[in-house]
N, CA, C and O of each residue as an XYZ file, in Angstrom:
540
protein
N     -36.964     47.996     40.729
C     -36.569     49.256     41.333
C     -35.139     49.191     42.042
O     -34.457     50.200     42.224
N     -34.808     48.088     42.369
C     -33.370     47.891     43.054
C     -32.366     48.127     41.945
O     -31.354     48.764     42.241
N     -32.518     47.695     40.710
C     -31.518     47.843     39.840
C     -30.744     46.556     39.643
O     -30.445     45.947     40.671
N     -30.378     46.054     38.481
C     -29.725     44.747     38.297
C     -28.346     44.740     39.034
O     -28.013     43.761     39.702
N     -27.501     45.904     38.899
C     -26.223     45.969     39.569
C     -26.389     45.577     41.132
O     -25.676     44.765     41.721
N     -27.447     46.294     41.682
C     -27.629     45.988     43.159
C     -28.008     44.608     43.444
O     -27.552     43.938     44.371
N     -28.927     44.201     42.533
C     -29.392     42.733     42.730
C     -28.297     41.780     42.704
O     -28.269     40.877     43.541
N     -27.290     41.907     41.721
C     -26.250     41.027     41.692
C     -25.359     41.226     42.706
O     -24.795     40.215     43.125
N     -25.037     42.487     43.307
C     -24.228     42.708     44.421
C     -24.852     42.140     45.794
O     -24.099     41.743     46.684
N     -26.105     42.117     45.922
C     -26.802     41.521     47.074
C     -26.644     39.913     47.016
O     -26.367     39.232     48.004
N     -26.865     39.390     45.677
C     -26.700     37.900     45.707
C     -25.240     37.488     46.034
O     -25.010     36.490     46.718
N     -24.245     38.290     45.523
C     -22.790     38.018     45.869
C     -22.610     38.126     47.328
O     -22.010     37.220     47.907
N     -23.075     39.159     48.000
C     -22.981     39.465     49.309
C     -23.573     38.222     50.146
O     -22.914     37.666     51.025
N     -24.695     37.895     49.839
C     -25.411     36.784     50.594
C     -24.562     35.470     50.418
O     -24.358     34.727     51.378
N     -24.073     35.208     49.153
C     -23.356     34.062     48.815
C     -22.025     34.010     49.648
O     -21.602     32.949     50.108
N     -21.411     35.177     49.810
C     -20.198     35.329     50.525
C     -20.463     34.976     51.943
O     -19.590     34.342     52.535
N     -21.561     35.306     52.570
C     -21.900     34.979     53.905
C     -22.075     33.535     54.099
O     -21.621     32.967     55.093
N     -22.715     32.935     53.184
C     -22.957     31.487     53.237
C     -21.686     30.711     53.167
O     -21.487     29.724     53.874
N     -20.807     31.187     52.278
C     -19.500     30.515     52.094
C     -18.577     30.649     53.433
O     -17.812     29.758     53.803
N     -18.760     31.880     54.097
C     -18.041     32.144     55.359
C     -18.613     31.094     56.340
O     -17.851     30.466     57.075
N     -20.000     30.894     56.357
C     -20.427     29.880     57.278
C     -20.138     28.497     57.084
O     -20.109     27.708     58.028
N     -19.905     28.142     55.798
C     -19.514     26.826     55.480
C     -18.128     26.619     55.980
O     -17.873     25.604     56.628
N     -17.285     27.442     55.744
C     -15.878     27.509     56.257
C     -15.794     27.360     57.864
O     -15.016     26.584     58.419
N     -16.574     28.087     58.442
C     -16.620     28.021     59.906
C     -17.159     26.720     60.498
O     -16.879     26.351     61.638
N     -17.930     26.062     59.679
C     -18.399     24.700     60.024
C     -17.393     23.645     59.919
O     -17.505     22.600     60.560
N     -16.307     23.906     59.048
C     -15.314     22.966     58.696
C     -15.689     22.209     57.562
O     -15.063     21.187     57.281
N     -16.713     22.628     56.833
C     -17.049     21.810     55.649
C     -16.498     22.453     54.405
O     -15.760     23.437     54.457
N     -16.873     21.875     53.288
C     -16.208     22.383     52.023
C     -17.443     22.436     51.029
O     -18.436     21.714     51.119
N     -17.207     23.465     50.012
C     -18.202     23.621     49.018
C     -17.863     22.655     47.991
O     -16.719     22.215     47.876
N     -18.891     22.290     47.192
C     -18.709     21.388     45.988
C     -17.829     21.995     45.022
O     -16.985     21.318     44.433
N     -17.988     23.342     44.804
C     -17.128     24.160     43.923
C     -15.870     24.293     44.677
O     -15.883     24.912     45.741
N     -14.698     23.728     44.188
C     -13.492     23.700     44.927
C     -12.624     24.899     44.636
O     -11.583     25.048     45.276
N     -12.980     25.744     43.729
C     -12.173     26.820     43.434
C     -13.000     28.049     43.296
O     -14.074     27.974     42.697
N     -12.563     29.242     43.831
C     -13.334     30.475     43.959
C     -13.964     30.869     42.597
O     -15.076     31.396     42.547
N     -13.194     30.588     41.453
C     -13.698     30.981     40.206
C     -14.919     30.117     39.792
O     -15.628     30.451     38.842
N     -15.131     29.084     40.469
C     -16.188     28.116     40.210
C     -17.462     28.526     41.193
O     -18.573     28.052     40.956
N     -17.278     29.303     42.150
C     -18.328     29.684     43.127
C     -19.460     30.204     42.342
O     -19.245     30.790     41.281
N     -20.697     30.020     42.810
C     -21.872     30.431     42.224
C     -22.461     31.532     43.327
O     -22.405     31.359     44.545
N     -23.004     32.633     42.707
C     -23.760     33.569     43.587
C     -25.217     33.273     43.582
O     -26.002     34.065     44.103
N     -25.620     32.162     43.014
C     -27.013     31.828     43.109
C     -27.412     30.688     44.091
O     -28.512     30.575     44.631
N     -26.300     29.831     44.240
C     -26.651     28.590     45.115
C     -25.271     28.053     45.708
O     -24.290     28.151     44.970
N     -25.123     27.546     46.854
C     -23.883     27.043     47.271
C     -24.374     25.490     47.681
O     -25.294     25.219     48.452
N     -23.579     24.613     47.012
C     -23.691     23.183     47.308
C     -22.562     22.887     48.302
O     -21.370     23.105     48.087
N     -23.126     22.323     49.498
C     -22.215     22.096     50.612
C     -21.987     20.686     50.825
O     -22.929     19.914     51.001
N     -20.613     20.261     50.816
C     -20.425     18.704     50.953
C     -20.573     18.367     52.352
O     -20.182     19.146     53.221
N     -21.117     17.247     52.628
C     -21.115     16.586     53.997
C     -19.938     15.420     54.006
O     -19.484     14.959     52.958
N     -19.528     15.027     55.242
C     -18.539     13.998     55.397
C     -18.922     12.739     54.661
O     -20.106     12.455     54.480
N     -17.979     12.020     54.256
C     -18.217     10.626     53.663
C     -19.011      9.805     54.497
O     -18.786      9.755     55.707
N     -20.053      9.063     53.886
C     -20.905      8.162     54.824
C     -22.059      8.881     55.454
O     -22.840      8.258     56.172
N     -22.207     10.181     55.218
C     -23.366     10.864     55.878
C     -24.239     11.159     54.704
O     -23.715     11.706     53.733
N     -25.521     10.859     54.678
C     -26.475     11.092     53.664
C     -26.905     12.620     53.776
O     -27.675     12.886     54.698
N     -26.534     13.550     53.025
C     -26.862     14.924     52.977
C     -28.384     15.117     52.914
O     -28.863     16.109     53.464
N     -29.151     14.270     52.302
C     -30.546     14.472     52.144
C     -31.215     14.523     53.436
O     -32.315     15.064     53.547
N     -30.557     13.943     54.503
C     -31.286     13.840     55.838
C     -31.268     15.358     56.305
O     -32.145     15.680     57.107
N     -30.406     16.280     55.907
C     -30.283     17.598     56.419
C     -31.560     18.356     55.704
O     -32.319     19.089     56.339
N     -31.679     18.111     54.452
C     -32.920     18.709     53.653
C     -34.198     18.323     54.263
O     -35.098     19.125     54.514
N     -34.246     16.953     54.511
C     -35.653     16.383     55.078
C     -35.823     16.891     56.497
O     -36.939     17.317     56.793
N     -34.941     16.902     57.343
C     -35.149     17.331     58.626
C     -35.412     18.883     58.785
O     -36.184     19.322     59.637
N     -34.747     19.638     57.944
C     -34.922     21.148     57.898
C     -36.484     21.389     57.416
O     -37.178     22.246     57.963
N     -36.900     20.684     56.506
C     -38.253     20.890     56.006
C     -39.199     20.412     57.232
O     -39.946     21.223     57.781
N     -39.135     19.145     57.608
C     -40.017     18.651     58.507
C     -40.069     19.145     59.965
O     -41.093     19.074     60.645
N     -38.942     19.633     60.387
C     -38.865     20.090     61.786
C     -38.874     21.517     61.924
O     -39.483     22.026     62.866
N     -38.165     22.325     60.952
C     -38.056     23.739     60.996
C     -38.798     24.558     59.982
O     -38.863     25.786     60.036
N     -39.356     23.813     59.053
C     -40.054     24.527     57.911
C     -39.204     25.309     56.988
O     -39.655     26.288     56.393
N     -37.888     24.870     56.843
C     -36.970     25.503     56.035
C     -36.583     24.750     54.898
O     -36.205     23.602     55.131
N     -36.592     25.153     53.669
C     -36.341     24.567     52.331
C     -34.846     24.738     52.026
O     -34.289     25.831     51.920
N     -34.271     23.572     51.902
C     -32.882     23.482     51.254
C     -32.996     22.653     50.124
O     -33.991     21.938     50.004
N     -31.956     22.662     49.144
C     -32.053     21.810     48.086
C     -31.130     20.461     48.260
O     -30.172     20.453     49.032
N     -31.448     19.497     47.594
C     -30.786     18.235     47.731
C     -29.621     18.225     46.575
O     -29.665     19.015     45.631
N     -28.708     17.380     46.717
C     -27.673     17.148     45.630
C     -28.296     16.426     44.478
O     -29.191     15.605     44.675
N     -27.872     16.692     43.338
C     -28.616     16.185     42.058
C     -27.432     15.208     41.417
O     -26.232     15.354     41.648
N     -27.946     14.299     40.660
C     -26.978     13.472     39.970
C     -25.889     12.832     40.729
O     -26.164     12.207     41.753
N     -24.639     12.938     40.298
C     -23.553     12.247     41.024
C     -23.263     12.784     42.337
O     -22.388     12.243     43.014
N     -24.019     13.977     42.857
C     -23.663     14.569     44.151
C     -24.873     14.190     45.046
O     -24.869     14.561     46.219
N     -25.848     13.512     44.580
C     -27.016     13.127     45.342
C     -26.562     12.446     46.637
O     -25.734     11.536     46.638
N     -27.138     12.925     47.725
C     -26.773     12.405     49.021
C     -25.397     12.905     49.593
O     -25.043     12.684     50.751
N     -24.728     13.535     48.757
C     -23.345     14.102     49.158
C     -23.318     15.628     49.510
O     -22.422     16.139     50.181
N     -24.332     16.267     49.020
C     -24.272     17.727     49.175
C     -25.703     18.235     49.654
O     -26.658     17.499     49.404
N     -25.904     19.308     50.253
C     -27.140     19.922     50.401
C     -26.961     21.365     49.851
O     -25.827     21.845     49.853
N     -27.920     22.021     49.422
C     -27.783     23.247     48.727
C     -28.616     24.342     49.508
O     -29.726     24.136     50.001
N     -27.879     25.604     49.550
C     -28.461     26.739     50.130
C     -28.475     27.797     48.936
O     -27.458     28.144     48.336
N     -29.730     28.253     48.677
C     -29.842     29.212     47.571
C     -29.700     30.691     48.190
O     -29.842     30.982     49.377
N     -29.403     31.521     47.183
C     -29.104     32.941     47.578
C     -29.834     33.957     46.667
O     -29.482     35.136     46.617
N     -30.830     33.470     45.973
C     -31.588     34.297     44.950
C     -32.796     34.889     45.482
O     -33.129     34.603     46.633
N     -33.527     35.722     44.746
C     -34.815     36.261     44.986
C     -34.741     37.482     45.892
O     -33.763     38.231     45.880
N     -35.792     37.663     46.672
C     -35.903     38.837     47.588
C     -35.295     38.436     48.957
O     -35.804     38.829     50.006
N     -34.226     37.665     48.924
C     -33.514     37.163     50.062
C     -32.647     38.462     50.625
O     -32.041     39.231     49.878
N     -32.690     38.569     52.015
C     -31.911     39.669     52.675
C     -30.800     38.987     53.399
O     -30.789     37.760     53.495
N     -29.911     39.700     53.887
C     -28.866     39.170     54.847
C     -29.530     38.432     56.063
O     -29.145     37.324     56.435
N     -30.496     39.088     56.620
C     -31.256     38.582     57.882
C     -32.009     37.290     57.526
O     -32.124     36.409     58.378
N     -32.491     37.161     56.372
C     -33.133     35.986     55.969
C     -32.063     34.874     55.738
O     -32.210     33.739     56.193
N     -31.130     35.208     55.109
C     -29.975     34.099     54.960
C     -29.440     33.710     56.389
O     -29.116     32.543     56.611
N     -29.347     34.672     57.348
C     -28.806     34.190     58.550
C     -29.801     33.143     59.282
O     -29.387     32.264     60.038
N     -31.150     33.344     58.968
C     -32.083     32.359     59.421
C     -31.708     30.978     58.821
O     -31.553     30.004     59.558
N     -31.566     30.907     57.513
C     -31.350     29.624     56.918
C     -30.013     29.083     57.410
O     -29.921     27.868     57.584
N     -29.000     29.851     57.645
C     -27.781     29.310     58.218
C     -27.954     28.731     59.485
O     -27.470     27.625     59.723
N     -28.685     29.450     60.444
C     -28.902     29.000     61.806
C     -29.754     27.682     61.792
O     -29.511     26.807     62.623
N     -30.714     27.533     60.892
C     -31.379     26.430     60.684
C     -30.528     25.235     60.247
O     -30.655     24.127     60.766
N     -29.678     25.497     59.297
C     -28.754     24.444     58.871
C     -27.822     23.989     60.128
O     -27.603     22.793     60.316
N     -27.327     24.915     60.911
C     -26.657     24.496     62.158
C     -27.407     23.609     63.082
O     -26.901     22.623     63.619
N     -28.680     24.011     63.253
C     -29.461     23.265     64.261
C     -29.800     21.820     63.713
O     -29.924     20.887     64.507
N     -29.946     21.645     62.373
C     -30.330     20.450     61.922
C     -28.947     19.562     61.980
O     -28.981     18.411     62.416
N     -27.788     20.136     61.536
C     -26.694     19.373     61.535
C     -26.408     18.851     63.027
O     -26.105     17.672     63.211
N     -26.514     19.764     64.082
C     -26.351     19.350     65.387
C     -27.416     18.227     65.801
O     -27.059     17.239     66.442
N     -28.783     18.434     65.389
C     -29.771     17.398     65.612
C     -29.315     15.974     65.067
O     -29.541     14.923     65.667
N     -28.672     16.069     63.904
C     -28.283     14.732     63.268
C     -26.907     14.242     63.697
O     -26.317     13.337     63.107
N     -26.436     14.878     64.736
C     -25.099     14.416     65.418
C     -23.847     14.849     64.687
O     -22.805     14.231     64.909
N     -23.860     15.834     63.854
C     -22.649     16.456     63.244
C     -21.975     17.238     64.163
O     -22.590     17.881     65.014
N     -20.695     17.245     64.068
C     -19.811     18.143     65.078
C     -19.693     19.508     64.479
O     -18.701     19.884     63.855
N     -20.926     20.338     64.739
C     -20.928     21.659     64.362
C     -21.304     22.448     65.673
O     -22.207     22.064     66.415
N     -20.573     23.544     65.901
C     -20.955     24.411     66.980
C     -21.933     25.414     66.664
O     -21.734     26.273     65.805
N     -23.034     25.317     67.372
C     -24.088     26.194     67.197
C     -23.672     27.695     67.192
O     -22.939     28.107     68.091
N     -24.085     28.466     66.279
C     -23.672     29.803     66.093
C     -22.426     30.215     65.389
O     -22.116     31.390     65.192
N     -21.697     29.126     65.002
C     -20.336     29.352     64.422
C     -20.534     29.872     62.965
O     -19.892     30.833     62.541
N     -21.388     29.242     62.270
C     -21.700     29.653     60.829
C     -22.373     31.022     60.866
O     -22.057     31.869     60.030
N     -23.290     31.273     61.806
C     -24.118     32.442     61.850
C     -23.037     33.602     62.219
O     -23.112     34.639     61.560
N     -22.198     33.516     63.065
C     -21.124     34.513     63.426
C     -20.319     34.864     62.302
O     -20.049     36.027     62.002
N     -19.904     33.764     61.631
C     -19.079     34.043     60.365
C     -19.795     34.851     59.241
O     -19.266     35.774     58.621
N     -21.045     34.397     59.058
C     -21.833     35.151     58.008
C     -22.149     36.661     58.489
O     -22.163     37.598     57.691
N     -22.396     36.804     59.848
C     -22.682     38.175     60.326
C     -21.405     39.027     60.034
O     -21.466     40.130     59.492
N     -20.302     38.459     60.416
C     -19.046     39.367     60.104
C     -18.929     39.738     58.640
O     -18.533     40.844     58.271
N     -19.323     38.676     57.754
C     -19.206     38.918     56.252
C     -20.297     39.968     55.889
O     -20.005     40.872     55.106
N     -21.317     39.898     56.332
C     -22.465     40.831     55.997
C     -22.241     42.318     56.658
O     -22.640     43.340     56.100
N     -21.578     42.311     57.871
C     -21.355     43.631     58.515
C     -20.263     44.454     57.733
O     -20.268     45.685     57.699
N     -19.360     43.689     57.129
C     -18.323     44.354     56.317
C     -18.698     44.745     54.930
O     -17.900     45.354     54.216
N     -19.873     44.417     54.535
C     -20.288     44.915     53.203
C     -20.553     46.499     53.288
O     -20.698     47.035     54.387
N     -20.606     47.155     52.208
C     -20.701     48.556     52.205
C     -22.037     48.909     52.615
O     -22.995     48.269     52.181
N     -22.202     49.989     53.510
C     -23.510     50.385     53.906
C     -24.503     50.663     52.960
O     -25.701     50.495     53.186
N     -24.002     51.121     51.811
C     -24.947     51.544     50.655
C     -25.537     50.380     50.084
O     -26.718     50.388     49.736
N     -24.655     49.169     49.935
C     -25.128     47.928     49.440
C     -26.211     47.256     50.307
O     -27.186     46.655     49.855
N     -25.899     47.443     51.695
C     -26.823     46.833     52.675
C     -28.194     47.487     52.522
O     -29.203     46.794     52.394
N     -28.235     48.963     52.536
C     -29.447     49.582     52.406
C     -30.317     49.409     51.142
O     -31.547     49.396     51.199
N     -29.628     49.279     50.022
C     -30.287     49.131     48.819
C     -30.812     47.666     48.749
O     -31.777     47.439     48.018
N     -30.267     46.708     49.427
C     -30.749     45.313     49.370
C     -31.899     45.241     50.350
O     -32.663     44.283     50.239
N     -32.113     46.136     51.294
C     -33.277     46.058     52.346
C     -34.585     46.236     51.656
O     -35.633     46.209     52.301
């Protein structure tokens, strides 16, 4: 019912908000150039020497939130936040907030609310029509 163009636009908008959060955290995406960004999932690099799998495990065990682990040569170096399915802006904000809590729990230098605020700004500046159609 939503229509493919609206689905693709919603996935792009949610991905843009996640990318804004990653930037606010001072972290980097595994995809180092915008033309390589995915609107389906963001792989987020963690600092050298930190096992990113801890984020995925703690999110699941403590907060009931599912993130993805890094695969292959990025195993333990990234965690993944997906942007597909019936996800809404508000649901994505919940995931971003959970990622922040987990990183703070694990001693990462992340300011609670920084990524959420960046994503909120990104989502607020989407077109009203796109926001309504995604709801």
